[in-house]
Short mmCIF file of C-alpha atoms in Angstrom, two decimals:
data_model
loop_
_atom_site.label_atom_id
_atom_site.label_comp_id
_atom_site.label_asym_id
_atom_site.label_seq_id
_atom_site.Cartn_x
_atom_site.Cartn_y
_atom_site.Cartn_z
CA UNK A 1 -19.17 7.39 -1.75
CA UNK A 2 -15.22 7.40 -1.50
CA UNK A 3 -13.57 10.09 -3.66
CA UNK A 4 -11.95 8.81 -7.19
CA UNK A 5 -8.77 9.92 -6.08
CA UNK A 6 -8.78 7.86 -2.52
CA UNK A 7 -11.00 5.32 -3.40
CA UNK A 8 -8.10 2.96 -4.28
CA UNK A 9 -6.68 3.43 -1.38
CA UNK A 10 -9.27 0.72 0.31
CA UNK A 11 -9.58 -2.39 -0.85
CA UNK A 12 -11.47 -4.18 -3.77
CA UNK A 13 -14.65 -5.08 -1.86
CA UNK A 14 -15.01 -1.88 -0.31
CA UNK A 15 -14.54 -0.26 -3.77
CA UNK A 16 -17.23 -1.80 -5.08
CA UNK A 17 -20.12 -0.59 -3.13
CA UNK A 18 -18.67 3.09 -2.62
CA UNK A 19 -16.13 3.91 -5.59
CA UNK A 20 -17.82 6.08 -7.96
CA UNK A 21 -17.00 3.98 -10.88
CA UNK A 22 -19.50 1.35 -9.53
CA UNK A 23 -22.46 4.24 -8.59
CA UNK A 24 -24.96 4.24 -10.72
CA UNK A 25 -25.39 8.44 -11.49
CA UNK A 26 -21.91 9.46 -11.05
CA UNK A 27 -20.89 9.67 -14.69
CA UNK A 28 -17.45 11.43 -14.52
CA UNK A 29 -17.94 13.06 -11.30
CA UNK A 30 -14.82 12.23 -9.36
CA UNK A 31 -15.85 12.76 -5.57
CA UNK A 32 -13.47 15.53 -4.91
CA UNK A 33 -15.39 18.49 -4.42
CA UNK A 34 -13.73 19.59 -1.11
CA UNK A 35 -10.22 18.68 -2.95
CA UNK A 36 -11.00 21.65 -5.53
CA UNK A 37 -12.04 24.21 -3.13
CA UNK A 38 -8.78 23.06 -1.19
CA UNK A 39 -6.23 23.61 -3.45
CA UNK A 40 -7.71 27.05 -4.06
CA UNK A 41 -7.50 28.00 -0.80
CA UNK A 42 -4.24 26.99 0.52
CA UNK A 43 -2.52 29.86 -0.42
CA UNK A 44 -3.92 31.87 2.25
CA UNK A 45 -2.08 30.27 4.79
CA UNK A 46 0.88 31.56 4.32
CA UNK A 47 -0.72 35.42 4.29
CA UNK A 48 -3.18 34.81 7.27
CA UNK A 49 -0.84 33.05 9.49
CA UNK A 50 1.03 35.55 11.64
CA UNK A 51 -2.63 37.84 10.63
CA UNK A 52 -4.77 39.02 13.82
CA UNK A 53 -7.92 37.01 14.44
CA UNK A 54 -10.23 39.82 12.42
CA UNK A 55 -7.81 40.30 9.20
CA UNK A 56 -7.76 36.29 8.52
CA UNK A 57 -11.44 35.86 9.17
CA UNK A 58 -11.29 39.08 6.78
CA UNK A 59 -9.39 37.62 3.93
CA UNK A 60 -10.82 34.04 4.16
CA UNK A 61 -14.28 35.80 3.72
CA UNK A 62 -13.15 37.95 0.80
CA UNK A 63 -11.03 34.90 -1.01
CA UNK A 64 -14.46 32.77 -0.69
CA UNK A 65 -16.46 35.58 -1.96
CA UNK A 66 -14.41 36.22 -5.04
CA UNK A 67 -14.09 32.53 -5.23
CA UNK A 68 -18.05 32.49 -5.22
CA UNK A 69 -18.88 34.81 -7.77
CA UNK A 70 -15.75 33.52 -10.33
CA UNK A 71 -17.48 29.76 -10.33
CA UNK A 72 -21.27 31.98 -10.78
CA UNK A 73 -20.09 34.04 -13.29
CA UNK A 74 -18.49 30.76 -15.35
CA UNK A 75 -21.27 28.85 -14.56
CA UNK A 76 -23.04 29.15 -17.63
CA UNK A 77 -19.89 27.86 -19.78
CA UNK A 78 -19.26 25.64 -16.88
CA UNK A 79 -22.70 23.69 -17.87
CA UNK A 80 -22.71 23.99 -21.67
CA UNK A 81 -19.18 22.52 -21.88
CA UNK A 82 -19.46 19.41 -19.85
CA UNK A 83 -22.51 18.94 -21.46
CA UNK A 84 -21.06 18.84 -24.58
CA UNK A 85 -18.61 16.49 -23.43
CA UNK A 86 -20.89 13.78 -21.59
CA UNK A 87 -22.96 14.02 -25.28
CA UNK A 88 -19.74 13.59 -26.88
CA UNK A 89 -18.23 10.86 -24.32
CA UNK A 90 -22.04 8.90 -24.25
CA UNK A 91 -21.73 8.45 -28.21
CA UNK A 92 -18.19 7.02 -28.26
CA UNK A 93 -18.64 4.67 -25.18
CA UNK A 94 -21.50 3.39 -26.52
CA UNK A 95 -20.12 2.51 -30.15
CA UNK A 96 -17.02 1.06 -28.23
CA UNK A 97 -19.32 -0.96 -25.63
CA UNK A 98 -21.11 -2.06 -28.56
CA UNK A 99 -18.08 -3.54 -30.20
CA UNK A 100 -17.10 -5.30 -27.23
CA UNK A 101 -20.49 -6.91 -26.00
CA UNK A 102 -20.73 -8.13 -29.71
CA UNK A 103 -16.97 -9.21 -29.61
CA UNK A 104 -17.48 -11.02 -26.27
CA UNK A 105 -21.55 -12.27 -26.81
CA UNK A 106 -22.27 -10.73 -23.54
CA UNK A 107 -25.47 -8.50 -23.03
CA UNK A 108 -26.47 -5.64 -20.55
CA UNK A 109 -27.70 -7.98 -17.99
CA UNK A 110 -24.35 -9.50 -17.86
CA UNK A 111 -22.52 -6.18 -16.23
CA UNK A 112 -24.50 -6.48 -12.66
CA UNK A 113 -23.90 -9.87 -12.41
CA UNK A 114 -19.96 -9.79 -12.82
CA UNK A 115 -20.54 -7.74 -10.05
CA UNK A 116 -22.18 -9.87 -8.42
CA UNK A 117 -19.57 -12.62 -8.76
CA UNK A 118 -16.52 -10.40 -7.86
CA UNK A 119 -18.22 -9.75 -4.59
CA UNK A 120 -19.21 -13.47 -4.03
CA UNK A 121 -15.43 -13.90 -4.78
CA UNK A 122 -13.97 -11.52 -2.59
CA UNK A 123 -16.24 -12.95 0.34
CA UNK A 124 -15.21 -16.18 -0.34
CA UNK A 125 -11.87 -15.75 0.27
CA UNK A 126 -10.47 -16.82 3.36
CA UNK A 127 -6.64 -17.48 5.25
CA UNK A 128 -4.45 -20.01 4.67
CA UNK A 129 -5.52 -22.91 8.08
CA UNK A 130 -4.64 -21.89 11.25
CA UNK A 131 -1.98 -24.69 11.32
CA UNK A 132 -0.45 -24.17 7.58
CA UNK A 133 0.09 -19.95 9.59
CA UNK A 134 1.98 -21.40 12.16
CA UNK A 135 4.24 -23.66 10.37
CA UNK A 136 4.85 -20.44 8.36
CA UNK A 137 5.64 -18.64 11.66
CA UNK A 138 7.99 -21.57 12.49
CA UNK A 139 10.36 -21.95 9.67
CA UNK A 140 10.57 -17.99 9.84
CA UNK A 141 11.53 -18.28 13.84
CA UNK A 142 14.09 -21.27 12.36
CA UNK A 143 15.43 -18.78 10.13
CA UNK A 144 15.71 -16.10 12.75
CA UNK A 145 17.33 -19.18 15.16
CA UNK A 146 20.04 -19.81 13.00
CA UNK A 147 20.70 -15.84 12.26
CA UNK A 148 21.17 -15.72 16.25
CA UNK A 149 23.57 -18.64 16.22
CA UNK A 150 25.94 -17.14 13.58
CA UNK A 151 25.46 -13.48 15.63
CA UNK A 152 26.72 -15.84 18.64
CA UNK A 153 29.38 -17.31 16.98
CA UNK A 154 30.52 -14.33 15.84
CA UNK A 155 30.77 -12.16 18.93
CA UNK A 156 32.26 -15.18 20.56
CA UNK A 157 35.04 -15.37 18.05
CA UNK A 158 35.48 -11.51 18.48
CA UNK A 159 35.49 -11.35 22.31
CA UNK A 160 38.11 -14.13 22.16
CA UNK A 161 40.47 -11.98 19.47
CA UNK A 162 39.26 -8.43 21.50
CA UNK A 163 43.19 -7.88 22.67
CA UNK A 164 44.51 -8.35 19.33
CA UNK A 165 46.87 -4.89 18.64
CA UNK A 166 46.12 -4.05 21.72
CA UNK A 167 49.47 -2.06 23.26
CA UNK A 168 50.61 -4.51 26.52
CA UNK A 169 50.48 -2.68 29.63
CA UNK A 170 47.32 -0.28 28.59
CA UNK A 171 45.22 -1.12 30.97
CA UNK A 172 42.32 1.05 29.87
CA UNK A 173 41.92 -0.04 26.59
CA UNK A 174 42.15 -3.43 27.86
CA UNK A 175 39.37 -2.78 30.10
CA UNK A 176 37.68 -1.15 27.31
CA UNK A 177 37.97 -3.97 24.84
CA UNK A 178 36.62 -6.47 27.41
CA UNK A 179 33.93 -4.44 28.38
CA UNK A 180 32.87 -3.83 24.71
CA UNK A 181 33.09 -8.02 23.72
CA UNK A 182 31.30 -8.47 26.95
CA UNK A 183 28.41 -6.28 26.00
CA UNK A 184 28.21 -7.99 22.49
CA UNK A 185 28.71 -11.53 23.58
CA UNK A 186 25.55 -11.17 26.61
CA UNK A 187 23.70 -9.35 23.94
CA UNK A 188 23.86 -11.60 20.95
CA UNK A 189 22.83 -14.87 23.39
CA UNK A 190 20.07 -12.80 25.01
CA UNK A 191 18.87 -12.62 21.60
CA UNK A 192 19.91 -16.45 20.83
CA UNK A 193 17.92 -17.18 23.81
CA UNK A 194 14.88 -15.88 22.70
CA UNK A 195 14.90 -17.32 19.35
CA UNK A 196 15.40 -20.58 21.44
CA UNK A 197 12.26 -20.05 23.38
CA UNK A 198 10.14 -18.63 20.16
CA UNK A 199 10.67 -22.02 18.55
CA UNK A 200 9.95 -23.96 21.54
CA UNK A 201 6.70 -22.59 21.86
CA UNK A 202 5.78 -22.74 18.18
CA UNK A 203 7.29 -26.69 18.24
CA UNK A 204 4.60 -26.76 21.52
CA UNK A 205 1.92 -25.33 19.37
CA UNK A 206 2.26 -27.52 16.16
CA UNK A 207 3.85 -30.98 18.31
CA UNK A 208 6.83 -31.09 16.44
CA UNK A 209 8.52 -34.43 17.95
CA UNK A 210 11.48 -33.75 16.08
CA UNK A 211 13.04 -30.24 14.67
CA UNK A 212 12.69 -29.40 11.05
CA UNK A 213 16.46 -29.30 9.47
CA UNK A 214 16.72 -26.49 7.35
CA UNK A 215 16.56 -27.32 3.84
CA UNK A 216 13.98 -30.22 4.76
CA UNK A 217 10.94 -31.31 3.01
CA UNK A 218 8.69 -29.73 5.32
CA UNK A 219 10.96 -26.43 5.70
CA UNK A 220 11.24 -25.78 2.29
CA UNK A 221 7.23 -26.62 1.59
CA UNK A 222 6.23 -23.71 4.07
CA UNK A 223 9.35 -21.60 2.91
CA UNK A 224 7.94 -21.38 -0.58
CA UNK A 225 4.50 -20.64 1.22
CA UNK A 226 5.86 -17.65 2.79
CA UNK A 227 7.27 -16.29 -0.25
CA UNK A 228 4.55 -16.59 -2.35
CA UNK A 229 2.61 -14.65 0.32
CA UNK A 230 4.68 -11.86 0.30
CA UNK A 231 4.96 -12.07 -3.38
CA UNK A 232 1.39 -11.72 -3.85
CA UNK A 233 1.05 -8.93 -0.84
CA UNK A 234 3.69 -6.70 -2.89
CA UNK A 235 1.65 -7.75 -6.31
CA UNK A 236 -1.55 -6.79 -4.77
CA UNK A 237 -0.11 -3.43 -3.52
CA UNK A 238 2.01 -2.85 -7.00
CA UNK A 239 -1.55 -3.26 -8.55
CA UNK A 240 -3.05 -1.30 -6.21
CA UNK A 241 -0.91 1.72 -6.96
CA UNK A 242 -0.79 1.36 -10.82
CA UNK A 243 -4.34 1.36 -10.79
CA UNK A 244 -4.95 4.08 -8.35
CA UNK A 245 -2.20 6.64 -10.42
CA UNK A 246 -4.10 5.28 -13.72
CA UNK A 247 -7.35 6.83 -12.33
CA UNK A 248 -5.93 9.76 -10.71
CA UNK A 249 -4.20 11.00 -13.95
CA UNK A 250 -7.64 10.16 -16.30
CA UNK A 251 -9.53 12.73 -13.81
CA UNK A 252 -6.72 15.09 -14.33
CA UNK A 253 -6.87 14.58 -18.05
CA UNK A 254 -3.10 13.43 -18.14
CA UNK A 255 -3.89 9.56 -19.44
CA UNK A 256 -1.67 8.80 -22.30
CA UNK A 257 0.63 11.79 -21.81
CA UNK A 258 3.92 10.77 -20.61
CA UNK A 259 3.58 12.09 -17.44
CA UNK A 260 1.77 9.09 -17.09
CA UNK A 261 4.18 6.76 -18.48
CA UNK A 262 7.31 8.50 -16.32
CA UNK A 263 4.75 8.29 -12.93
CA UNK A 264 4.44 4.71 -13.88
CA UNK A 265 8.08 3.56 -14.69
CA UNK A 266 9.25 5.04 -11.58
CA UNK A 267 6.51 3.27 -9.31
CA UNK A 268 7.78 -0.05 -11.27
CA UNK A 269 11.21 1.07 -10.46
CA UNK A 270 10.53 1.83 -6.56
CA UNK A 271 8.92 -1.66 -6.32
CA UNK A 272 11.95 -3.50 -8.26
CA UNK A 273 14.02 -1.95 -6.09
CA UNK A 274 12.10 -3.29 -2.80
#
């Protein structure tokens, strides 16, 4: 089982055969047992860190004792209050899930097999064809081709200006100048160069007789392919994080407060932004 507050953190498959929302037994037990005895214990650090050997193994024994006997000594309470709450939370889910299986004429039996699908789904899935991933690759090293060509262009029409307000008779900064354009200029058509060769071997790959123009039929058909693939990567990952903050903050007991609402309207935010 992977721990409520990771377990969005993999992906949908994997979530449903080891996130505890999809275990039959956990209830509302989030996973994170080692994340509670954690954050109880990671104040000693900054007392047993310059401590001798015997003094930290000293106070880490003592803190876990104390720690020991508080939980034993609340235990009691501990049981008759979460037991009171999974009564409580057992007779409102099931007058809300019997609302909704009425609502939506779906029965028990229905549950494992929408499981069932989602997994026969998610294996289904597969790649876009091997050839529709190049052509991708190709109009992005055509993009990156003509980038090069105006990076060219440019440092050409800067080497050829370098001397402008330059003082006649300074030699040095002459020197300097022409060094400098020279550097630019064999750097930018290194670089033009190897865009060159990246779309000669992709034109290889796919036997492109002639180049695509930019703007084309075919460029803009595999253009639009690409962005919809990132589009959906950054949806998937948006959803991914909503979701993952949604569950983090119901374990916490902060859904519906607006911590919740703030956490989410900046993650909205950081993504707009990207």
């Amino acid at each position: 089982m992977v721990g409520a507050f990771h377990g969005h953190a993999h992906n949908q498959k994997c979530q449903l055969d080891w996130h505890p929302v999809y275990i039959t037994g956990t209830g509302h037990s989030e996973g994170e047992g080692c994340e509670h005895i954690f954050s109880a214990s990671n104040a000693l650090a900054r007392g047993t860190r310059h401590a001798s050997t015997f003094h930290r193994h000293q106070t880490i024994e003592q803190h876990f004792t104390f720690w020991n006997d508080d939980k034993y000594a609340a235990l009691s309470n501990f049981l008759w209050n979460h037991y009171r709450e999974a009564l409580k939370s057992v007779q409102i889910l099931t007058a809300e899930l019997t609302t909704i299986k009425a609502e939506l004429n779906i029965v028990d039996e229905d549950f494992p097999r929408y499981l069932q699908e989602e997994r026969a789904y998610l294996d289904s899935l597969k790649q876009l064809p091997a050839r529709d991933q190049i052509c991708i690759r190709y109009v992005e090293a055509l993009d990156e081709l003509a980038e090069r060509r105006t990076d060219w262009d440019s440092a050409r029409h800067t080497a050829n200006n370098a001397l402008t307000g330059i003082t006649a008779g300074s030699l040095e900064k002459i020197n300097q100048a022409l060094a400098q354009a020279r550097i630019c200029v064999d750097s930018s058509y290194a670089k033009l160069q190897h865009a060159e060769a990246l779309v000669a071997h992709v034109e290889i790959q796919l036997a492109v007789e002639a180049r695509w123009e930019i703007g084309g039929p075919e460029y803009s058909q595999f253009k639009m392919e690409a962005r919809l693939g990132k589009y959906r990567t950054a949806l998937n990952e948006l959803e991914r994080l909503v979701v993952m903050r949604l569950f983090e903050l119901s374990k916490l007991s902060l859904s519906g407060t607006g911590e919740l609402r703030v956490a989410i309207k900046n993650l909205l935010t950081y993504f707009y932004r990207v």
